[in-house]
Tab-separated table of C-alpha atoms in Angstrom:
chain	number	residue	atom	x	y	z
A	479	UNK	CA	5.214	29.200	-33.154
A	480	UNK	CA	7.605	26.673	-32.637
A	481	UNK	CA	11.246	27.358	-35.267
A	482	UNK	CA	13.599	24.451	-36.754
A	483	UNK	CA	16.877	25.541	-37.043
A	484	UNK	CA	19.177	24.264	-40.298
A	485	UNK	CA	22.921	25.845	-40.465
A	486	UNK	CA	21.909	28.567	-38.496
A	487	UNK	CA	18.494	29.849	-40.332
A	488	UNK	CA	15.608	30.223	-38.071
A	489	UNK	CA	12.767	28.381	-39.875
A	490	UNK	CA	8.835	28.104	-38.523
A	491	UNK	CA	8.180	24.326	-38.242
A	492	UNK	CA	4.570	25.005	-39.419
A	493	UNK	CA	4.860	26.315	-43.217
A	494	UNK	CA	2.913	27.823	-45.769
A	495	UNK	CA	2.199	25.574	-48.806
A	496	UNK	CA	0.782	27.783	-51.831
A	497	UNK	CA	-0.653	25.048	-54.577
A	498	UNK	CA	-3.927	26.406	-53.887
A	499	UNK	CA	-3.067	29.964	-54.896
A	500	UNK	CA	-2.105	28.475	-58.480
A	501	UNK	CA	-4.830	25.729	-58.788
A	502	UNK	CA	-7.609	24.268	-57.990
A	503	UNK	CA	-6.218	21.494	-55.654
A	504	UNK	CA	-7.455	18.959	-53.221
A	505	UNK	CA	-9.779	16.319	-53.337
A	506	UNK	CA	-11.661	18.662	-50.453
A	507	UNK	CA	-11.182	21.694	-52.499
A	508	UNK	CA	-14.731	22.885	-54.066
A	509	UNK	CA	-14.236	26.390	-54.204
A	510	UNK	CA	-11.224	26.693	-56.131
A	511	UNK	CA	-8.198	28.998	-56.115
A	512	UNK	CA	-8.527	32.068	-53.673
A	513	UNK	CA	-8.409	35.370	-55.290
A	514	UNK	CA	-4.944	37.994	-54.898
A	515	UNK	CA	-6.989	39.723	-52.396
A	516	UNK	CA	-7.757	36.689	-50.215
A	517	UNK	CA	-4.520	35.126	-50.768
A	518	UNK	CA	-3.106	38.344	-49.438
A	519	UNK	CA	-5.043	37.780	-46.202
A	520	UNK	CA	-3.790	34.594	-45.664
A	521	UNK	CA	-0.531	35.202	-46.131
A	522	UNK	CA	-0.416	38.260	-43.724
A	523	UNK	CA	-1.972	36.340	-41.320
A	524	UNK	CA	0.041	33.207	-41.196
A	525	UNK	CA	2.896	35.896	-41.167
A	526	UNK	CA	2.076	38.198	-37.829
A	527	UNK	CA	1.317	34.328	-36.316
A	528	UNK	CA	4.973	33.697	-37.085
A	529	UNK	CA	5.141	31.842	-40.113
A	530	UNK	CA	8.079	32.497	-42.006
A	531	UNK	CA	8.910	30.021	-44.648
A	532	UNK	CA	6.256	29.703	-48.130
A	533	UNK	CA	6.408	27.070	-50.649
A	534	UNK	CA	5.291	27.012	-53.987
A	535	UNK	CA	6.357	25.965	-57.800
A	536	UNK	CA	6.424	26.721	-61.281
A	537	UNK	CA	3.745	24.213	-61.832
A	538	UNK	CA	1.419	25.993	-59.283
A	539	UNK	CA	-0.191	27.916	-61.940
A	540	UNK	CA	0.632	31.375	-61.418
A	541	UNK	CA	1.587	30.778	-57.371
A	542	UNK	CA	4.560	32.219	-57.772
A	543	UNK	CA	3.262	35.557	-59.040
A	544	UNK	CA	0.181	35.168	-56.767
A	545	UNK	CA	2.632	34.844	-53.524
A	546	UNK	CA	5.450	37.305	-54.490
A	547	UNK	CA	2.300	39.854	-54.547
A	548	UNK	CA	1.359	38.842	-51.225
A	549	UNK	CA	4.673	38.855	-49.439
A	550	UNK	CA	6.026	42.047	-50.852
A	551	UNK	CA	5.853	43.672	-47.507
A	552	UNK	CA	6.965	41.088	-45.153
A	553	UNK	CA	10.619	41.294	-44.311
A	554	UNK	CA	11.180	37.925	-42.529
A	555	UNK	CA	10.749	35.047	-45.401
A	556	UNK	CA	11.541	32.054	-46.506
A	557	UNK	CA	10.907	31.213	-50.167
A	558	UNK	CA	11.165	27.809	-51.757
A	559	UNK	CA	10.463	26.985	-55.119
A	560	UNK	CA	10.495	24.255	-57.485
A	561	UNK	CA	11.459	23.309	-61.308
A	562	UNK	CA	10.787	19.797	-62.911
A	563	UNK	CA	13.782	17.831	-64.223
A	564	UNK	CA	13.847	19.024	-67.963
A	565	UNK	CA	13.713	22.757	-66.815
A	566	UNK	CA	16.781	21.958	-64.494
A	567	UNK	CA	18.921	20.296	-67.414
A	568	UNK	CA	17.723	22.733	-70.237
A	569	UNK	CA	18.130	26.325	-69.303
A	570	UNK	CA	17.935	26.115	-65.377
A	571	UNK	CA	19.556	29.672	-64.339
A	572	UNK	CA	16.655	31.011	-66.721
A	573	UNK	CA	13.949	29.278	-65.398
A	574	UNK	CA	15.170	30.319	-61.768
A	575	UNK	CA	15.387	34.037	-62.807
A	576	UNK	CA	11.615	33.356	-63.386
A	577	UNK	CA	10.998	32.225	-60.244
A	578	UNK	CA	12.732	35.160	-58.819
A	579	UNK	CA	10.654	37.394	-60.523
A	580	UNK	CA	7.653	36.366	-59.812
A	581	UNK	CA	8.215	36.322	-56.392
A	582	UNK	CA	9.957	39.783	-56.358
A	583	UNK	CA	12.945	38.551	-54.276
A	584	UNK	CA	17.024	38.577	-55.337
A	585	UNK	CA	17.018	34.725	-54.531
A	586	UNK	CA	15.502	31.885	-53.461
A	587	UNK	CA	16.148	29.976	-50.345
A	588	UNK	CA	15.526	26.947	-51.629
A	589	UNK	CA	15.190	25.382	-55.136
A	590	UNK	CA	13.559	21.723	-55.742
A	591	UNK	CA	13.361	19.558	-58.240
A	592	UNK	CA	9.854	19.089	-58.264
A	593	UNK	CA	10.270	15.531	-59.208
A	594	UNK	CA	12.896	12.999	-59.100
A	595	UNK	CA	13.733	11.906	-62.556
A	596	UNK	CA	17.153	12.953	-62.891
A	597	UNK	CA	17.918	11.543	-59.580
A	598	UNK	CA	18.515	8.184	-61.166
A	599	UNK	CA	20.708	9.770	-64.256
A	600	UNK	CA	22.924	12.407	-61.829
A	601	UNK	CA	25.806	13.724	-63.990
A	602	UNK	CA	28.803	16.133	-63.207
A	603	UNK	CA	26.968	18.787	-65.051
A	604	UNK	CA	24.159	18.512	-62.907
A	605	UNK	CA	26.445	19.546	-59.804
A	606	UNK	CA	27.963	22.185	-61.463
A	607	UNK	CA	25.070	23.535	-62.294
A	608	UNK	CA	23.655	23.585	-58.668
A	609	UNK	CA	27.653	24.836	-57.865
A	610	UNK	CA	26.454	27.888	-60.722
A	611	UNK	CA	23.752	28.594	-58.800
A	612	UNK	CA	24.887	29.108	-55.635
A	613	UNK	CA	28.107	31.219	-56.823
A	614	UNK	CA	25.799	33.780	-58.500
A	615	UNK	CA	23.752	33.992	-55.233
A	616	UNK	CA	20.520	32.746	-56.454
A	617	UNK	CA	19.381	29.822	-54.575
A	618	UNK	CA	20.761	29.013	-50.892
A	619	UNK	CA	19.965	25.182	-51.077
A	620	UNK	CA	18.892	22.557	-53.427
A	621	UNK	CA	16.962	19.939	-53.243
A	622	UNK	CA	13.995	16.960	-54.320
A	623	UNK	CA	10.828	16.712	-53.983
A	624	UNK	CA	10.318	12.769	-53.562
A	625	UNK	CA	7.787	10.322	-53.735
A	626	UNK	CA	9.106	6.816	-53.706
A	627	UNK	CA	11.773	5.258	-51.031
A	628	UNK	CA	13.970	4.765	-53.818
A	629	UNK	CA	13.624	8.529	-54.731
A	630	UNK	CA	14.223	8.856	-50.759
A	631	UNK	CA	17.480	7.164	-50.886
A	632	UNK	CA	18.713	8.792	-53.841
A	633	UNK	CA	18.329	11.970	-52.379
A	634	UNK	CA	20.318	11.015	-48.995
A	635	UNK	CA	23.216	9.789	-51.325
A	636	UNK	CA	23.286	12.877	-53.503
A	637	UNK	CA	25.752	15.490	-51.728
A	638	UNK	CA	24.083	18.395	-53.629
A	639	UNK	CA	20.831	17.342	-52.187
A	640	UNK	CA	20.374	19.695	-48.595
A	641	UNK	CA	16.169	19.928	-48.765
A	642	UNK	CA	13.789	16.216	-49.383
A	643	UNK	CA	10.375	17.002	-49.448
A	644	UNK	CA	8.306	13.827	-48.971
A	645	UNK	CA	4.330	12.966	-48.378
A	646	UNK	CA	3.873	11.884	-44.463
A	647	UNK	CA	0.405	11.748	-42.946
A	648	UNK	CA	-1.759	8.857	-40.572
A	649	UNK	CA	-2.410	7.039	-44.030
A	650	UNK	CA	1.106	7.168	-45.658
A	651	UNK	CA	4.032	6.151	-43.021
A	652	UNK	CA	6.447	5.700	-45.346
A	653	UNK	CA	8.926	7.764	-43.738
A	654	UNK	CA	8.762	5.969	-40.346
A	655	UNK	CA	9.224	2.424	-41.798
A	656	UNK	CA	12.002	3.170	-44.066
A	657	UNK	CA	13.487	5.574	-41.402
A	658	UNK	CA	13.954	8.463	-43.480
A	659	UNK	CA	13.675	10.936	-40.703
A	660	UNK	CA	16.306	9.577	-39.008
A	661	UNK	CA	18.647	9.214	-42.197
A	662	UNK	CA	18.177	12.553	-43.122
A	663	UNK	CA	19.843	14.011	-39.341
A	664	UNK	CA	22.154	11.792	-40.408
A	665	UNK	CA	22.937	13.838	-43.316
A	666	UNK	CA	22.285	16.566	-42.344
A	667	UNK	CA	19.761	17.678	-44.837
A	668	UNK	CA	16.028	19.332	-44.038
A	669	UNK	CA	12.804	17.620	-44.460
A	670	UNK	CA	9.455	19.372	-45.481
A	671	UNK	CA	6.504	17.373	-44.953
A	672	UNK	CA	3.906	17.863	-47.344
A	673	UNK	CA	0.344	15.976	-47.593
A	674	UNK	CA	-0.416	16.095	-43.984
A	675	UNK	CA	-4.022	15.851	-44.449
A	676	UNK	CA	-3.616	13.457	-47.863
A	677	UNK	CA	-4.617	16.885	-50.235
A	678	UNK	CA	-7.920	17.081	-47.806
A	679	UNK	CA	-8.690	13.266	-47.473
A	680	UNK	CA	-8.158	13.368	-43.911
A	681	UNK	CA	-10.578	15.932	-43.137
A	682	UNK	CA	-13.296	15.570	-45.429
A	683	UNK	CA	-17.024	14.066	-44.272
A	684	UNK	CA	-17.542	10.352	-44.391
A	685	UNK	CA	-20.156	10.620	-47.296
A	686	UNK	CA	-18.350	12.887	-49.792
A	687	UNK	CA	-15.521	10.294	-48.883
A	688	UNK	CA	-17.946	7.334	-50.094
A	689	UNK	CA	-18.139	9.404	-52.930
A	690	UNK	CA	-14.761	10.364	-53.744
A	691	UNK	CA	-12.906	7.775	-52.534
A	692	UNK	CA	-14.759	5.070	-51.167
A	693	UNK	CA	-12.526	2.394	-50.973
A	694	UNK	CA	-11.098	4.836	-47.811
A	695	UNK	CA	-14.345	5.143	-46.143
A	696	UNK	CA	-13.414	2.252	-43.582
A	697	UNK	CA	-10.283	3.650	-42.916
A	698	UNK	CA	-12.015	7.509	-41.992
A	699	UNK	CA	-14.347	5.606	-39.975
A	700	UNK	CA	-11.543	4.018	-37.825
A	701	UNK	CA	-9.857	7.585	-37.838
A	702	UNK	CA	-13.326	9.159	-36.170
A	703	UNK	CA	-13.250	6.551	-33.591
A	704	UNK	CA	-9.814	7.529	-32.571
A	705	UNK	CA	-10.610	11.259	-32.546
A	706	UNK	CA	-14.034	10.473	-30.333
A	707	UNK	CA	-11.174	8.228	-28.046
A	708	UNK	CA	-8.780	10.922	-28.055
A	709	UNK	CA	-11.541	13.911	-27.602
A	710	UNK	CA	-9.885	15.652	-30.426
A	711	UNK	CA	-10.721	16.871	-34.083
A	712	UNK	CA	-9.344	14.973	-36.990
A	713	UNK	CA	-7.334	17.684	-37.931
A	714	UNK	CA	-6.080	18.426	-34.545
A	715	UNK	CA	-5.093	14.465	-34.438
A	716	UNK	CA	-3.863	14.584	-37.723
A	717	UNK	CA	-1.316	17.544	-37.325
A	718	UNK	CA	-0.755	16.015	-33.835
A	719	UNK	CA	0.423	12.444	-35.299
A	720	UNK	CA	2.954	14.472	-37.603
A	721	UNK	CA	4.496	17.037	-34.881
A	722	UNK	CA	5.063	14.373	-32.482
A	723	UNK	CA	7.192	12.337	-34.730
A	724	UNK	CA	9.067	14.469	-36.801
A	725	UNK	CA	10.908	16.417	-34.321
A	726	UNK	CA	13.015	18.122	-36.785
A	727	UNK	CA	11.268	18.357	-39.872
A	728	UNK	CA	8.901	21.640	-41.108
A	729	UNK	CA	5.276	21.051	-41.564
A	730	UNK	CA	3.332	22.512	-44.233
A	731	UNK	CA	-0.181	22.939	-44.912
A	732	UNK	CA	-2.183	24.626	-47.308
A	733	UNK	CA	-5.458	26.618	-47.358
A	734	UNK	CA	-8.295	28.176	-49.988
A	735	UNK	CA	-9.072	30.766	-47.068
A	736	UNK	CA	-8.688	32.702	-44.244
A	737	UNK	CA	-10.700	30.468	-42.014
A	738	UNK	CA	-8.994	27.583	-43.045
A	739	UNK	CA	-4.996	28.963	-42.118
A	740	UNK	CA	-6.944	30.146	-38.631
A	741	UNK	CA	-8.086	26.992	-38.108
A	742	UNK	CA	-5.054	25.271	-38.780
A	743	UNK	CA	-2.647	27.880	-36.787
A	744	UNK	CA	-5.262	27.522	-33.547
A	745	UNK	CA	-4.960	23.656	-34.051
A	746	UNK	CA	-0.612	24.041	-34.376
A	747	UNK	CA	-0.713	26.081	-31.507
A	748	UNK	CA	-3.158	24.373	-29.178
A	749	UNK	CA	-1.815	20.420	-30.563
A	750	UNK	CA	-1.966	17.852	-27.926
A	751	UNK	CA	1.052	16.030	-27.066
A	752	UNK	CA	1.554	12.361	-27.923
A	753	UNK	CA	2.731	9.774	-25.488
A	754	UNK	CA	4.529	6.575	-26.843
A	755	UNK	CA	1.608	4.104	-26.360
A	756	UNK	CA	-0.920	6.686	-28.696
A	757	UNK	CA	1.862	6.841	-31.414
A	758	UNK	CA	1.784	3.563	-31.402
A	759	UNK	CA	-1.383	2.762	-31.890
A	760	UNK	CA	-1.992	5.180	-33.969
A	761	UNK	CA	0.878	3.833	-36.590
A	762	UNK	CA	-0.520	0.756	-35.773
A	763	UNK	CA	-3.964	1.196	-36.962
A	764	UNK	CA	-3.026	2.686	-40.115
A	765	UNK	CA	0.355	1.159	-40.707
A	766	UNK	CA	-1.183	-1.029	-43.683
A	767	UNK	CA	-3.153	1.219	-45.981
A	768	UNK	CA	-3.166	0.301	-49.453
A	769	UNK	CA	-1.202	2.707	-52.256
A	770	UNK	CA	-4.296	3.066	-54.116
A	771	UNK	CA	-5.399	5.025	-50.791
A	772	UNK	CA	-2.244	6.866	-49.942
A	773	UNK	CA	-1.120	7.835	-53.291
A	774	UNK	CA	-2.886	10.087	-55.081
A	775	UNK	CA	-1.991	9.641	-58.447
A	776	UNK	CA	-3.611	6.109	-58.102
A	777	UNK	CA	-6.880	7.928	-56.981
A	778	UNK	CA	-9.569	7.361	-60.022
């Protein structure tokens, strides 16, 4: 397992999302949320494999209790969670206490605001309260969970802001146009990549695609070429794309079993390595992909 290091904490690059332990999540997800007992599996796994760091949210459906169940034995974690903007600016020491709770831990690594709303609106009292938090040892770092460029650059200019969590994947290259890996080293703050596979888009067949999503059935198509060119799996091109260019950022991915998080840690561990001239056209074939494609919440 490969480890970013931020300030001095040891961090695996590859990363543990938990939405599916909450919900019922992912466009490729048609066997809903796994049960404690399965989730407990996975998360032992992923652990003796060297995973380390888990992410998850208050609005994961009951993730958080799910998770703190599942890593009450493991000694080495790395716990981030995440509050939307009105929980943050009402009462937010209570709703981290919750968090805390429910994943049976004294603090939190790392608390998000799961969206960027107050970005736009930052007040003193919104740096005091991350100041609060800190001083009464319940959260290490704070951060955003962002979705636009302008959320992106908010985020760099905030000094409270140490953690950006943005989408990246073939489809969505919104990070490498607008640079945002490299502003972030710049900064000095840590990036988790989320939506590697677009919520399962990326690795779903060509005919639930058509049926799903069909508008991105020409786009999978071009993606299977590659893979047949490359002699690789989608998802081992796919996690490949990501590793190769974001050096310094940590990867997550999620799973609804235990033979998906093997799949995915063989894949991590077994990746093929990029030369310039396949990054390249690889962002070039997919540099243009409509938002209705890339973003989710314009998915019908």
């Amino acid at each position: 397992m490969k480890y970013v290091n931020f300030n001095g904490d040891k961090l695996s690059k590859l990363s543990l999302g938990t939405v599916q332990f909450g919900l019922d999540y992912g466009i490729s997800n048609f066997n809903g949320k796994p049960t404690q007992e399965n989730a407990n599996q996975i998360v032992e796994y992923v652990s003796q494999e060297g995973i380390n760091c888990f992410d998850t949210a208050q609005a994961y459906g009951n993730s958080e209790q799910v998770l703190g169940i599942a890593i009450e034995k493991i000694t080495d974690k790395v716990i981030i969670s995440k509050v939307k903007s009105f929980a943050f600016r009402e009462n937010v020491i209570e709703n981290v206490n919750s968090s805390v709770n429910n994943l049976g831990l004294k603090s939190l690594f790392g608390l998000l605001l799961h969206d960027s709303e107050i970005l736009y609106k930052w007040t003193k009292e919104d740096s005091k309260k991350v100041e609060q938090l800190k001083e009464i040892d319940k959260i290490k770092y704070f951060g955003v969970s962002i979705y636009t460029s302008e959320d992106f650059d908010l985020a760099i200019k905030n000094e409270k802001i140490e953690l950006i969590q943005i989408p990246f994947n073939l489809f969505d290259q919104r990070a490498l146009k607008d640079k945002w890996f490299q502003k972030a080293k710049e900064s000095n703050k840590l990036i988790f990549i989320r939506s590697i596979y677009l919520q399962g888009l990326l690795l779903m067949n060509e005919y639930d695609v058509k049926i799903k999503l069909p508008e991105a059935s020409k786009f999978i198509n071009k993606l299977d070429k590659l893979c047949n060119k490359y002699n690789c799996s989608r998802n081992e091109l796919c996690l490949s794309f990501v590793d190769n260019v974001a050096n310094d950022s940590l990867l997550l991915f999620g799973c609804d079993n235990i033979s998906q998080a093997k799949e995915n840690i063989l894949n991590y561990n077994n990746l093929k390595v990029l030369d310039n001239s396949e990054i390249n056209e690889m962002h070039n074939l997919f540099i243009d992909i409509p938002e209705a494609i890339y973003n989710p919440t314009k998915w019908k």
